[in-house]
C-alpha cells in the first residue's frame, strides 16, 4: 500500500509538470524520493502540485525539508 501511494504521488507530480522520478524502495522499508536539482517549493507550481498529489495519493504534501 505504501509503495502504491508513493508511486502514485510521483506519477501525479509528473502529470502536473513536475519532474518527479519514481521513488526507490529500500529492503528495510524506507522510501527515497530524490528530486532533481532545482525541483522543490521554489519551482513554479510545485507546492500546488504537491498539495494536490498528496490529497490524491493519501500522502501529506511532500515538500523537501519538511517532515
JSON list of C-alpha atoms in Angstrom, two decimals:
[
{"chain": "A", "resi": 1, "resn": "UNK", "atom": "CA", "xyz": [0.00, 0.00, 0.00]},
{"chain": "A", "resi": 2, "resn": "UNK", "atom": "CA", "xyz": [2.85, 2.40, 0.84]},
{"chain": "A", "resi": 3, "resn": "UNK", "atom": "CA", "xyz": [4.64, 1.65, -2.43]},
{"chain": "A", "resi": 4, "resn": "UNK", "atom": "CA", "xyz": [1.49, 2.34, -4.40]},
{"chain": "A", "resi": 5, "resn": "UNK", "atom": "CA", "xyz": [0.95, 5.68, -2.63]},
{"chain": "A", "resi": 6, "resn": "UNK", "atom": "CA", "xyz": [4.48, 6.93, -3.32]},
{"chain": "A", "resi": 7, "resn": "UNK", "atom": "CA", "xyz": [4.38, 5.73, -6.93]},
{"chain": "A", "resi": 8, "resn": "UNK", "atom": "CA", "xyz": [1.01, 7.44, -7.43]},
{"chain": "A", "resi": 9, "resn": "UNK", "atom": "CA", "xyz": [2.41, 10.64, -5.92]},
{"chain": "A", "resi": 10, "resn": "UNK", "atom": "CA", "xyz": [5.34, 10.66, -8.37]},
{"chain": "A", "resi": 11, "resn": "UNK", "atom": "CA", "xyz": [3.06, 9.95, -11.33]},
{"chain": "A", "resi": 12, "resn": "UNK", "atom": "CA", "xyz": [0.69, 12.71, -10.25]},
{"chain": "A", "resi": 13, "resn": "UNK", "atom": "CA", "xyz": [3.56, 15.19, -9.89]},
{"chain": "A", "resi": 14, "resn": "UNK", "atom": "CA", "xyz": [4.71, 14.39, -13.43]},
{"chain": "A", "resi": 15, "resn": "UNK", "atom": "CA", "xyz": [1.14, 14.88, -14.66]},
{"chain": "A", "resi": 16, "resn": "UNK", "atom": "CA", "xyz": [1.32, 18.37, -13.11]},
{"chain": "A", "resi": 17, "resn": "UNK", "atom": "CA", "xyz": [4.56, 19.11, -14.98]},
{"chain": "A", "resi": 18, "resn": "UNK", "atom": "CA", "xyz": [6.93, 18.48, -12.07]},
{"chain": "A", "resi": 19, "resn": "UNK", "atom": "CA", "xyz": [9.81, 16.11, -12.98]},
{"chain": "A", "resi": 20, "resn": "UNK", "atom": "CA", "xyz": [9.49, 13.72, -10.03]},
{"chain": "A", "resi": 21, "resn": "UNK", "atom": "CA", "xyz": [11.11, 10.32, -10.64]},
{"chain": "A", "resi": 22, "resn": "UNK", "atom": "CA", "xyz": [9.61, 7.12, -9.28]},
{"chain": "A", "resi": 23, "resn": "UNK", "atom": "CA", "xyz": [10.71, 6.50, -5.68]},
{"chain": "A", "resi": 24, "resn": "UNK", "atom": "CA", "xyz": [13.31, 3.97, -4.61]},
{"chain": "A", "resi": 25, "resn": "UNK", "atom": "CA", "xyz": [12.16, 1.37, -2.10]},
{"chain": "A", "resi": 26, "resn": "UNK", "atom": "CA", "xyz": [14.82, 0.01, 0.24]},
{"chain": "A", "resi": 27, "resn": "UNK", "atom": "CA", "xyz": [14.77, -3.51, 1.73]},
{"chain": "A", "resi": 28, "resn": "UNK", "atom": "CA", "xyz": [14.31, -2.05, 5.23]},
{"chain": "A", "resi": 29, "resn": "UNK", "atom": "CA", "xyz": [11.03, -0.41, 4.18]},
{"chain": "A", "resi": 30, "resn": "UNK", "atom": "CA", "xyz": [12.36, 3.13, 3.82]},
{"chain": "A", "resi": 31, "resn": "UNK", "atom": "CA", "xyz": [11.44, 5.16, 0.76]},
{"chain": "A", "resi": 32, "resn": "UNK", "atom": "CA", "xyz": [13.76, 7.55, -1.04]},
{"chain": "A", "resi": 33, "resn": "UNK", "atom": "CA", "xyz": [12.24, 10.23, -3.23]},
{"chain": "A", "resi": 34, "resn": "UNK", "atom": "CA", "xyz": [15.17, 12.06, -4.85]},
{"chain": "A", "resi": 35, "resn": "UNK", "atom": "CA", "xyz": [14.10, 15.11, -6.75]},
{"chain": "A", "resi": 36, "resn": "UNK", "atom": "CA", "xyz": [16.38, 16.62, -9.38]},
{"chain": "A", "resi": 37, "resn": "UNK", "atom": "CA", "xyz": [18.33, 19.76, -8.50]},
{"chain": "A", "resi": 38, "resn": "UNK", "atom": "CA", "xyz": [16.09, 22.79, -8.82]},
{"chain": "A", "resi": 39, "resn": "UNK", "atom": "CA", "xyz": [12.88, 20.87, -8.17]},
{"chain": "A", "resi": 40, "resn": "UNK", "atom": "CA", "xyz": [11.20, 21.97, -4.96]},
{"chain": "A", "resi": 41, "resn": "UNK", "atom": "CA", "xyz": [9.00, 24.60, -3.37]},
{"chain": "A", "resi": 42, "resn": "UNK", "atom": "CA", "xyz": [10.72, 27.47, -5.21]},
{"chain": "A", "resi": 43, "resn": "UNK", "atom": "CA", "xyz": [9.75, 25.91, -8.56]},
{"chain": "A", "resi": 44, "resn": "UNK", "atom": "CA", "xyz": [6.55, 27.44, -10.00]},
{"chain": "A", "resi": 45, "resn": "UNK", "atom": "CA", "xyz": [3.65, 25.08, -9.49]},
{"chain": "A", "resi": 46, "resn": "UNK", "atom": "CA", "xyz": [5.49, 22.72, -7.15]},
{"chain": "A", "resi": 47, "resn": "UNK", "atom": "CA", "xyz": [3.61, 23.45, -3.93]},
{"chain": "A", "resi": 48, "resn": "UNK", "atom": "CA", "xyz": [0.20, 23.34, -5.64]},
{"chain": "A", "resi": 49, "resn": "UNK", "atom": "CA", "xyz": [1.13, 20.04, -7.32]},
{"chain": "A", "resi": 50, "resn": "UNK", "atom": "CA", "xyz": [2.49, 18.58, -4.07]},
{"chain": "A", "resi": 51, "resn": "UNK", "atom": "CA", "xyz": [-0.71, 19.52, -2.26]},
{"chain": "A", "resi": 52, "resn": "UNK", "atom": "CA", "xyz": [-2.97, 18.09, -4.98]},
{"chain": "A", "resi": 53, "resn": "UNK", "atom": "CA", "xyz": [-0.90, 14.93, -5.33]},
{"chain": "A", "resi": 54, "resn": "UNK", "atom": "CA", "xyz": [-0.74, 14.48, -1.59]},
{"chain": "A", "resi": 55, "resn": "UNK", "atom": "CA", "xyz": [-4.53, 14.52, -1.48]},
{"chain": "A", "resi": 56, "resn": "UNK", "atom": "CA", "xyz": [-4.80, 12.14, -4.45]},
{"chain": "A", "resi": 57, "resn": "UNK", "atom": "CA", "xyz": [-2.24, 9.64, -3.13]},
{"chain": "A", "resi": 58, "resn": "UNK", "atom": "CA", "xyz": [-3.19, 9.80, 0.52]},
{"chain": "A", "resi": 59, "resn": "UNK", "atom": "CA", "xyz": [0.22, 11.16, 1.48]},
{"chain": "A", "resi": 60, "resn": "UNK", "atom": "CA", "xyz": [0.89, 14.54, 3.08]},
{"chain": "A", "resi": 61, "resn": "UNK", "atom": "CA", "xyz": [2.10, 17.25, 0.72]},
{"chain": "A", "resi": 62, "resn": "UNK", "atom": "CA", "xyz": [5.69, 16.14, 0.27]},
{"chain": "A", "resi": 63, "resn": "UNK", "atom": "CA", "xyz": [7.73, 19.29, 0.39]},
{"chain": "A", "resi": 64, "resn": "UNK", "atom": "CA", "xyz": [11.54, 18.93, 0.74]},
{"chain": "A", "resi": 65, "resn": "UNK", "atom": "CA", "xyz": [12.87, 19.97, 4.09]},
{"chain": "A", "resi": 66, "resn": "UNK", "atom": "CA", "xyz": [9.66, 19.15, 5.96]},
{"chain": "A", "resi": 67, "resn": "UNK", "atom": "CA", "xyz": [8.79, 16.08, 7.99]}
]
